[in-house]
Backbone as JSON Lines, residues from 0, in Angstrom:
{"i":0,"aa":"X","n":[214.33,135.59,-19.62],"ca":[213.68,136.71,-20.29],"c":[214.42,136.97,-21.6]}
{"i":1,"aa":"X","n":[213.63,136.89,-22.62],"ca":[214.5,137.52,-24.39],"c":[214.96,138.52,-24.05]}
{"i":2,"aa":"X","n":[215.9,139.26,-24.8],"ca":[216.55,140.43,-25.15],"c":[215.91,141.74,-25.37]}
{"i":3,"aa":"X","n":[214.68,141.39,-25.89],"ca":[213.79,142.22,-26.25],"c":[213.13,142.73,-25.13]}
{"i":4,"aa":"X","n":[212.55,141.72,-24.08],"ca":[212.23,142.61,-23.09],"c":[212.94,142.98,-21.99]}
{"i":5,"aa":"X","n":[214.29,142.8,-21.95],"ca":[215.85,143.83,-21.7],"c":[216.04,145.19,-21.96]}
{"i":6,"aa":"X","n":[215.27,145.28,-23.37],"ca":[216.12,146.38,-23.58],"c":[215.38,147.92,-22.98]}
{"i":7,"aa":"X","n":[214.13,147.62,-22.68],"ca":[213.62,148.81,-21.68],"c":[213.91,149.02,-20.69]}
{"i":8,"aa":"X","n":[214.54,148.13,-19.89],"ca":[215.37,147.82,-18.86],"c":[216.65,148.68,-18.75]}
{"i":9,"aa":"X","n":[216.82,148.25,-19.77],"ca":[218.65,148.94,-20.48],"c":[218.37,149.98,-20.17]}
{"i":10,"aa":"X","n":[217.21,150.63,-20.72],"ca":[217.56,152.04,-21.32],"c":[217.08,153.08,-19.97]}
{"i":11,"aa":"X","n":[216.3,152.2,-19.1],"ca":[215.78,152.82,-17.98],"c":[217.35,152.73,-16.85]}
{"i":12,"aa":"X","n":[217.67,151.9,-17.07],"ca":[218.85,151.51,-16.33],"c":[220.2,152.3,-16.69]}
{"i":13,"aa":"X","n":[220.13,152.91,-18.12],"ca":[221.68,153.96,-18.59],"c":[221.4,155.31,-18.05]}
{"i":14,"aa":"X","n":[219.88,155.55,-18.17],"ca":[219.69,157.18,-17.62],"c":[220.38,156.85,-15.68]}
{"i":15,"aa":"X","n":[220.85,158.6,-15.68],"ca":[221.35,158.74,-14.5],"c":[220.38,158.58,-13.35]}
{"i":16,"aa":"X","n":[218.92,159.12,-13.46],"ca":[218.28,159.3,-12.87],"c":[217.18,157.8,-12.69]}
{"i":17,"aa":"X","n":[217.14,156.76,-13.98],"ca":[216.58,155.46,-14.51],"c":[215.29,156.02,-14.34]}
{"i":18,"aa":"X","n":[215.3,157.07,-15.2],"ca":[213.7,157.83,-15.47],"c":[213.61,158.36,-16.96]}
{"i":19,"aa":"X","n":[212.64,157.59,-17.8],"ca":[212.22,157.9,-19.04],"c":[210.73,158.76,-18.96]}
{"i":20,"aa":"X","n":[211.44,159.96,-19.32],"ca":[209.62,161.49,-19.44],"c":[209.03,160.81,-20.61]}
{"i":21,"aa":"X","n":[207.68,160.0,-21.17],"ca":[206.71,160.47,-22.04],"c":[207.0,159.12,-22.62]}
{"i":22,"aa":"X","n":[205.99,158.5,-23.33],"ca":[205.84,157.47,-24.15],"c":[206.59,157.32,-25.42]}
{"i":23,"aa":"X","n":[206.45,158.7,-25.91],"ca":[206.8,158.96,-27.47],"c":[208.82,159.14,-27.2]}
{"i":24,"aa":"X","n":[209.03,159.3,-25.97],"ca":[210.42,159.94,-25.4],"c":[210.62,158.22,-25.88]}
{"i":25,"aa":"X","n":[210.19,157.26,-25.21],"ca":[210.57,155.86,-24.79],"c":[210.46,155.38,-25.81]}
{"i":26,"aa":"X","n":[209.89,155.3,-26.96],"ca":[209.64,154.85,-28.18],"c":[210.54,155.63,-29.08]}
{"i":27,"aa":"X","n":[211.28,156.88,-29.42],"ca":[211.93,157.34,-30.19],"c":[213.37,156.5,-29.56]}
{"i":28,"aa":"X","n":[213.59,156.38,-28.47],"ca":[215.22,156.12,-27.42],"c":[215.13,154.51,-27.72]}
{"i":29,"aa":"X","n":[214.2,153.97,-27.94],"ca":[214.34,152.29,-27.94],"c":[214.92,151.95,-29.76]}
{"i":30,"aa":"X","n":[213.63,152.56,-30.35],"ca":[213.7,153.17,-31.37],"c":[215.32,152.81,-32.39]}
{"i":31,"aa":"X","n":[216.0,153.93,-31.85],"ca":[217.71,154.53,-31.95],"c":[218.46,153.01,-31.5]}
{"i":32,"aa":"X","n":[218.32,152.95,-29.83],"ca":[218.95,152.1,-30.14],"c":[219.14,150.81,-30.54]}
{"i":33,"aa":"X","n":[218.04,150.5,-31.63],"ca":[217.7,148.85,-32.41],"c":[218.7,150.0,-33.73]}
{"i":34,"aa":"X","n":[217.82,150.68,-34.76],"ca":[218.73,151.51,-35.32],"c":[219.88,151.9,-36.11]}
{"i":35,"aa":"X","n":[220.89,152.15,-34.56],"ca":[222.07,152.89,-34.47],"c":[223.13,152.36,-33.39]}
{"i":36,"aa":"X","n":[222.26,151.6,-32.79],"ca":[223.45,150.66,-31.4],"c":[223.8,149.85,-32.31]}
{"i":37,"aa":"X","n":[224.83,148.61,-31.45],"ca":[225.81,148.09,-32.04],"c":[224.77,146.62,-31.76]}
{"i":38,"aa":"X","n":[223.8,146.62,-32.04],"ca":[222.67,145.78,-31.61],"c":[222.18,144.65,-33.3]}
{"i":39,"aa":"X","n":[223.18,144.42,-34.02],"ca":[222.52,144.07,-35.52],"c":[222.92,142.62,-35.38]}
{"i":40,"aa":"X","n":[222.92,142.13,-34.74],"ca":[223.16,141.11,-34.4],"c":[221.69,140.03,-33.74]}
{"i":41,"aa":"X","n":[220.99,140.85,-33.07],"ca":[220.05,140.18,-32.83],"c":[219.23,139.72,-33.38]}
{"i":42,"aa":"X","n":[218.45,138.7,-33.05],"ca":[217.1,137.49,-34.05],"c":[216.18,138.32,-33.98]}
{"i":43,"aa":"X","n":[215.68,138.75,-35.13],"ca":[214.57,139.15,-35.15],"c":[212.86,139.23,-33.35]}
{"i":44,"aa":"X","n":[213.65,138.2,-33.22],"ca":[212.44,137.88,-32.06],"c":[213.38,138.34,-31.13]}
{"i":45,"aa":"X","n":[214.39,139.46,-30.85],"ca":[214.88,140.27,-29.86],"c":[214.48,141.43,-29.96]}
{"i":46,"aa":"X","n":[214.29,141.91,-31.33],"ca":[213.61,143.0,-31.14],"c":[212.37,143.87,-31.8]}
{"i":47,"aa":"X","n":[212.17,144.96,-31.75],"ca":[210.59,145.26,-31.71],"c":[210.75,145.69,-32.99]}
{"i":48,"aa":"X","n":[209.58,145.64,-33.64],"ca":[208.75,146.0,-34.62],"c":[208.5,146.98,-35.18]}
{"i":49,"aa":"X","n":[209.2,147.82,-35.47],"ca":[208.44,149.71,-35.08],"c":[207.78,149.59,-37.0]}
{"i":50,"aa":"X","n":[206.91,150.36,-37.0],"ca":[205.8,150.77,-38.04],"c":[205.59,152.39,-38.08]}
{"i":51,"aa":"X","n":[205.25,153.37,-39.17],"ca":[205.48,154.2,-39.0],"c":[203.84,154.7,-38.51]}
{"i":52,"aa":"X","n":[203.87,155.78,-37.49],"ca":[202.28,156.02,-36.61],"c":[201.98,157.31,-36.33]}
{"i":53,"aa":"X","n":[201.64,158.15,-36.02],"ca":[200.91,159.06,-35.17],"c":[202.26,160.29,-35.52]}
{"i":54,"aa":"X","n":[203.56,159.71,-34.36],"ca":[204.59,160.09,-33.84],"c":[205.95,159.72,-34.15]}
{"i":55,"aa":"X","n":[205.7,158.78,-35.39],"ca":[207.03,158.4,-36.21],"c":[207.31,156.93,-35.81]}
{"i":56,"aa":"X","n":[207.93,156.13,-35.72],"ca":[208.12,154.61,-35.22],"c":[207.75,154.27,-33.86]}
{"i":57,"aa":"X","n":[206.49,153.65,-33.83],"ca":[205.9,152.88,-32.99],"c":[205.89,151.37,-32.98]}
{"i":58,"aa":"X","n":[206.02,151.12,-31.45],"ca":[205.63,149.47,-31.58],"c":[204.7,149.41,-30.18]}
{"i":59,"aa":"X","n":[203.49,148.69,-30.73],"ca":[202.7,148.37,-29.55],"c":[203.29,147.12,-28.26]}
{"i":60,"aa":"X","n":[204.28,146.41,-28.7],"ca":[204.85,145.96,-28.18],"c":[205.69,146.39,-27.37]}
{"i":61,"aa":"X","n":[206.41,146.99,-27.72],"ca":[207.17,148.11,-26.62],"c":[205.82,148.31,-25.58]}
{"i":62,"aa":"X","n":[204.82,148.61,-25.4],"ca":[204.24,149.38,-24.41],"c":[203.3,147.75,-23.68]}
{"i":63,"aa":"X","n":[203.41,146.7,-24.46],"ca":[202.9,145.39,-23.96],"c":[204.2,144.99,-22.64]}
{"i":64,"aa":"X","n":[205.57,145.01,-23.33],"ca":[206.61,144.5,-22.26],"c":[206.92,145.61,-20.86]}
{"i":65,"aa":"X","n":[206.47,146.97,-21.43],"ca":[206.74,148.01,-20.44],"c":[205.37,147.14,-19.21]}
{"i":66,"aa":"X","n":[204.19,146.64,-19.66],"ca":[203.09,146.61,-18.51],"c":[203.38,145.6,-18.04]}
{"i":67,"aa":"X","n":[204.31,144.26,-18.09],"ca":[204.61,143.27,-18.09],"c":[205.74,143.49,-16.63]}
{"i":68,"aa":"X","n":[206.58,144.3,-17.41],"ca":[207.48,144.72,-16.45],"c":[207.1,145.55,-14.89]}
{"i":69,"aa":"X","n":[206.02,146.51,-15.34],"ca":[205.17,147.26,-14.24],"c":[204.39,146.22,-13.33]}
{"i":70,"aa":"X","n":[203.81,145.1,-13.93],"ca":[203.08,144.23,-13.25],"c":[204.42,143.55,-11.92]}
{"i":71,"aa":"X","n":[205.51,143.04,-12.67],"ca":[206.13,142.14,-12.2],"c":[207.32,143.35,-11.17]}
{"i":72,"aa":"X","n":[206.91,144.71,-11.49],"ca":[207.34,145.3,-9.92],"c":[209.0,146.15,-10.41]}
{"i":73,"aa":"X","n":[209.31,146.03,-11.84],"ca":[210.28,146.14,-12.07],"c":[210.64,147.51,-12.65]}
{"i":74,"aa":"X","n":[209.54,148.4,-12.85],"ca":[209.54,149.52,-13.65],"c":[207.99,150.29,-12.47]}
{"i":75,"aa":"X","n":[208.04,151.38,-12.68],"ca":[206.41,152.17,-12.34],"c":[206.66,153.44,-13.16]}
{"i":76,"aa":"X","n":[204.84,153.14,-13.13],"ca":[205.07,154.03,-13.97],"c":[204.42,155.24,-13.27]}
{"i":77,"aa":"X","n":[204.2,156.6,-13.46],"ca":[203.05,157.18,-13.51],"c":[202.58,158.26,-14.7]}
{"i":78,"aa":"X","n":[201.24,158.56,-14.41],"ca":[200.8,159.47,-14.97],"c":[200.66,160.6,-14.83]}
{"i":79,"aa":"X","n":[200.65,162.27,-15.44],"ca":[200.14,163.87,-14.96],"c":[199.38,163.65,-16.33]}
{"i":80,"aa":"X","n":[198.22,164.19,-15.92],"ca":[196.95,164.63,-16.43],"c":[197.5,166.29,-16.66]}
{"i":81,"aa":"X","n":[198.0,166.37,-18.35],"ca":[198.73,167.7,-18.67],"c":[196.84,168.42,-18.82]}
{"i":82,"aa":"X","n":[196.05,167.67,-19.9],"ca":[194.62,168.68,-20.15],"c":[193.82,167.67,-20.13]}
{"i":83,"aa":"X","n":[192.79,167.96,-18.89],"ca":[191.81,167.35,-19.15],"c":[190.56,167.19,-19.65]}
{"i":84,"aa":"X","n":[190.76,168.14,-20.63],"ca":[189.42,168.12,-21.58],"c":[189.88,167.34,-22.76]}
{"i":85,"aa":"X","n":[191.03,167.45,-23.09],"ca":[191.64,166.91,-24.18],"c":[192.05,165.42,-23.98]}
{"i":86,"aa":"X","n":[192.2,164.94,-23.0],"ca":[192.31,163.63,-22.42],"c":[194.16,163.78,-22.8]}
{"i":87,"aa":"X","n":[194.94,164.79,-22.5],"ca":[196.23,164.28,-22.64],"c":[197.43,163.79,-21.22]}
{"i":88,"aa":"X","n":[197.68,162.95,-21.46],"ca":[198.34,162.11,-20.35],"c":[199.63,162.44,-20.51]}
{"i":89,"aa":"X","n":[200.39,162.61,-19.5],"ca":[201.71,162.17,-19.94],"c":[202.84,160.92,-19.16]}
{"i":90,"aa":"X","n":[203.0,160.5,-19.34],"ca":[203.64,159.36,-18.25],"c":[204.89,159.51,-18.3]}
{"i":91,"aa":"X","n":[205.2,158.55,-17.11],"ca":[206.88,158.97,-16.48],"c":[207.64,157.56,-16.01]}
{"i":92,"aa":"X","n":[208.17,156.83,-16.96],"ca":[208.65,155.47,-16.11],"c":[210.29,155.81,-15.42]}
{"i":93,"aa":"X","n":[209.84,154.68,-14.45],"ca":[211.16,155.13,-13.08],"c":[211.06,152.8,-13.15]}
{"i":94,"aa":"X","n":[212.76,153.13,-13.25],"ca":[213.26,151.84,-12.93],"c":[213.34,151.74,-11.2]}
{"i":95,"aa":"X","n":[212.58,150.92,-11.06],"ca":[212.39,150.47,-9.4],"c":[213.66,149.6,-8.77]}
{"i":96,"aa":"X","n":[213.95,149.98,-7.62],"ca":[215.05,148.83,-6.83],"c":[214.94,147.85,-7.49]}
{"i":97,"aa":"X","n":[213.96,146.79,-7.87],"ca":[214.27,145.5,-8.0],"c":[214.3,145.49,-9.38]}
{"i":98,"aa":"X","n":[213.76,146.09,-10.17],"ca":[214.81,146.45,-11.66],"c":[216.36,146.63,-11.95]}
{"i":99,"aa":"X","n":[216.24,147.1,-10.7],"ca":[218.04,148.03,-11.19],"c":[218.7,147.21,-10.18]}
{"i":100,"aa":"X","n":[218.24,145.78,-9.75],"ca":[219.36,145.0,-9.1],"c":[219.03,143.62,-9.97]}
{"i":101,"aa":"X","n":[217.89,143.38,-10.79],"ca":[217.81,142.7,-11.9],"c":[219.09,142.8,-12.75]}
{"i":102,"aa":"X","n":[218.38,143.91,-12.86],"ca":[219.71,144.37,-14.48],"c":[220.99,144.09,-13.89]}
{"i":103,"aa":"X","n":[221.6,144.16,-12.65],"ca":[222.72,144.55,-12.32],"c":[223.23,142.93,-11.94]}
{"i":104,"aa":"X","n":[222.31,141.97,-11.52],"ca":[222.66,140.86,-11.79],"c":[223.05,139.84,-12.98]}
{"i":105,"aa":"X","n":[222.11,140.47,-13.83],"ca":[222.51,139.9,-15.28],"c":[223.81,140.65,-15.44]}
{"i":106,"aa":"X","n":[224.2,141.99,-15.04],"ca":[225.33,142.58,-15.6],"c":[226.79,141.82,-14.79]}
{"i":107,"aa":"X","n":[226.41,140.85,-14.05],"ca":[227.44,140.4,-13.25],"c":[227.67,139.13,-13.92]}
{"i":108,"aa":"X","n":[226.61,139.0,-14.38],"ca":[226.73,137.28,-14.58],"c":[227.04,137.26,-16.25]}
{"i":109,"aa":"X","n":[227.47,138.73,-16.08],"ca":[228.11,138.78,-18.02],"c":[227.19,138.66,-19.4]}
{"i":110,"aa":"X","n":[225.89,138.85,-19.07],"ca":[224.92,138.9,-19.79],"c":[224.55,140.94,-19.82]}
{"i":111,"aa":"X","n":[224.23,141.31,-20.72],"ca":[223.27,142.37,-21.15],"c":[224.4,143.78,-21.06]}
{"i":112,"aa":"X","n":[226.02,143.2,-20.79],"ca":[227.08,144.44,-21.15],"c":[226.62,145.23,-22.01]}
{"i":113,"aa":"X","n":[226.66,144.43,-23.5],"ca":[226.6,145.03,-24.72],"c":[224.86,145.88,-24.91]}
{"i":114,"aa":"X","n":[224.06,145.8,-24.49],"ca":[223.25,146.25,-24.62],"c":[223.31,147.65,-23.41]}
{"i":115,"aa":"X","n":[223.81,147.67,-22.24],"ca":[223.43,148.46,-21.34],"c":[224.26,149.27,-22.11]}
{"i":116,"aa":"X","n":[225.55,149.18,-22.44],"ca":[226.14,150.14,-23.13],"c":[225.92,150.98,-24.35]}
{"i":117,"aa":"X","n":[225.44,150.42,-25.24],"ca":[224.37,150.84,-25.85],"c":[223.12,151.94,-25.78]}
{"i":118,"aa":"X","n":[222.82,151.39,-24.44],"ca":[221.39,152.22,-23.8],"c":[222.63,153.55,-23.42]}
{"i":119,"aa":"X","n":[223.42,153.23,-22.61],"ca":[224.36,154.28,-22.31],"c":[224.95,154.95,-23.27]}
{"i":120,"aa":"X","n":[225.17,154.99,-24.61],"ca":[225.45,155.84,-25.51],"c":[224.06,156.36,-26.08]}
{"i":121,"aa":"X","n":[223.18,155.71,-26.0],"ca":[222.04,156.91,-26.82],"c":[221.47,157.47,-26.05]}
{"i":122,"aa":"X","n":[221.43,156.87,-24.24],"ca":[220.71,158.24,-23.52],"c":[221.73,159.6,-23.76]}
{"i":123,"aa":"X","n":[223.25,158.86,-23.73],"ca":[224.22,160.42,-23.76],"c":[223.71,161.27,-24.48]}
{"i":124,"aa":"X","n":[223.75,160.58,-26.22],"ca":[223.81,161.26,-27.41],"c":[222.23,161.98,-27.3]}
{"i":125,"aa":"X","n":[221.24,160.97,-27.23],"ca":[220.13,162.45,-27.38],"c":[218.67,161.97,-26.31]}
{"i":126,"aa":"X","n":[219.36,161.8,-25.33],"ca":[218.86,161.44,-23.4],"c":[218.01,162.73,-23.13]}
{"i":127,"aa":"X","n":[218.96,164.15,-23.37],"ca":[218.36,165.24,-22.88],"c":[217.54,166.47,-23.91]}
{"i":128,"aa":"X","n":[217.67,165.69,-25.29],"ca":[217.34,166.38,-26.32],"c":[215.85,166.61,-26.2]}
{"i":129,"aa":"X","n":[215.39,168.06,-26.38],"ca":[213.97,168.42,-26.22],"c":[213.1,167.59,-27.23]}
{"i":130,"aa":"X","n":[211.89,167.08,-26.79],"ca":[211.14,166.06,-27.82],"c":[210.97,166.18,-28.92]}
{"i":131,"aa":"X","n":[210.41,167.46,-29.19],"ca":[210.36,167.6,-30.66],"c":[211.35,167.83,-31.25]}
{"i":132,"aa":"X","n":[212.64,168.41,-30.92],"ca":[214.07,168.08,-31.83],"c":[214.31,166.65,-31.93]}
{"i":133,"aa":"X","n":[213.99,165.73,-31.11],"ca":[214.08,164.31,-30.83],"c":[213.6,163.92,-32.2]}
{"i":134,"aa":"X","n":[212.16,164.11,-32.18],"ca":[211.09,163.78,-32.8],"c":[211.35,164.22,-34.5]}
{"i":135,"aa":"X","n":[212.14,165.86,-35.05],"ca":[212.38,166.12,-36.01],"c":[213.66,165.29,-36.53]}
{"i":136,"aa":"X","n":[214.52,165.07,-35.71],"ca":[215.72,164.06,-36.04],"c":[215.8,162.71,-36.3]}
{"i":137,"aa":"X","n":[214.71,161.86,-35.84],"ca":[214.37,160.57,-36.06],"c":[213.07,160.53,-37.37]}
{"i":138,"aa":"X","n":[212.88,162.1,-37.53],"ca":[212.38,161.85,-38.76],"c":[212.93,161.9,-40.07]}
{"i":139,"aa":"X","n":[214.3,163.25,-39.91],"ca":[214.93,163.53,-41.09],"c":[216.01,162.34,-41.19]}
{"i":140,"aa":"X","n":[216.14,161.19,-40.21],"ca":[217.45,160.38,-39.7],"c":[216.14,159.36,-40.89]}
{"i":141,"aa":"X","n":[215.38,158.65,-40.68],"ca":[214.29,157.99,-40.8],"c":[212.99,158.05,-41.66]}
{"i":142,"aa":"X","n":[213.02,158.63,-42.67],"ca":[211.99,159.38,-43.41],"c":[210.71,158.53,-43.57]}
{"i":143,"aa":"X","n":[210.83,157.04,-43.65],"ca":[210.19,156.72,-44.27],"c":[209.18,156.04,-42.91]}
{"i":144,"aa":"X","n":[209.48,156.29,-41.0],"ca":[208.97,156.21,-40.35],"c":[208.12,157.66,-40.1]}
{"i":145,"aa":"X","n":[208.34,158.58,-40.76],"ca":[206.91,159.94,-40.82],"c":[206.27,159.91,-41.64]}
{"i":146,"aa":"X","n":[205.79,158.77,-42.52],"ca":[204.98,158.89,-43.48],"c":[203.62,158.68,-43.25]}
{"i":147,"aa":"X","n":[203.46,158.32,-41.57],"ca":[201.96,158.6,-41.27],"c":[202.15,159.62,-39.62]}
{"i":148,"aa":"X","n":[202.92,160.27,-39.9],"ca":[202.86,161.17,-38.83],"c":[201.42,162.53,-38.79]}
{"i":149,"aa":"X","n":[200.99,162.67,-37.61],"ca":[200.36,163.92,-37.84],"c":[200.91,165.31,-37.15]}
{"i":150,"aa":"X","n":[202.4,165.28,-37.19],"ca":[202.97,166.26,-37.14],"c":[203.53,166.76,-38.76]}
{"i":151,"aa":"X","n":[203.37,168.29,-39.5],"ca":[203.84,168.0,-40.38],"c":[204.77,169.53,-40.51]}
């Protein structure tokens, strides 16, 4: 498996609980740590793409390897139906047993240290930060990923 589709892994795997709240939560935290981790090292084809969207740096890719991973049993996800007139969803990924003994095998076999640690410093740094402070900080951090935001 590339690096790239590791690092949702990682990041599901540093939280205490290996539970990421909300899409836009999982996309700002992956986000950071390409970024701001100690991650500059990787080939381009490790990691994602982000473009500026909706909600500040998006990659549709990120949400291609998350279903990849859900298929293959390693992540679940679910959904709460917050309004349903409005069609707003919110989802909730939970790293499953055989994720978090994945990861923990690569972590034995001396592969994906540097990245879990990583995931483990930016869930610390802003893991519990309310979304939209999330969301205002990766914009004023990032300016030029809100330039098609429709938050203004």
């Amino acid at each position: 498996m590339n690096t790239r589709k590791m690092l949702p892994l990682a990041l599901l795997y540093a939280d205490e609980e290996h539970q990421i709240d909300g899409r836009t939560r999982f996309q700002k935290l992956i986000f950071l740590m390409q970024m701001e981790g100690n991650l500059n090292d990787l080939a381009p084809t490790d990691t994602y793409r982000f473009e500026p969207y909706d909600y500040g740096p998006f990659s549709s890719t990120l949400y291609d390897d998350l279903d990849i991973h859900i298929e293959r049993g390693l992540i679940d996800d679910s959904k709460e139906e917050l309004d349903e007139e409005d069609d707003i969803v919110k989802y909730e990924y939970q790293l499953e047993p055989e994720g978090q003994e994945f990861i923990e095998e690569q972590l034995s076999e001396g592969e994906l240290e540097r990245i879990v640690n990583e995931a483990k410093r930016i869930v610390g740094e802003y893991g519990d930060m309310p979304l939209p402070e999330l969301i205002d900080m990766v914009y004023s951090k990032y300016p030029d990923y809100a330039e098609n935001s429709v938050l203004k």
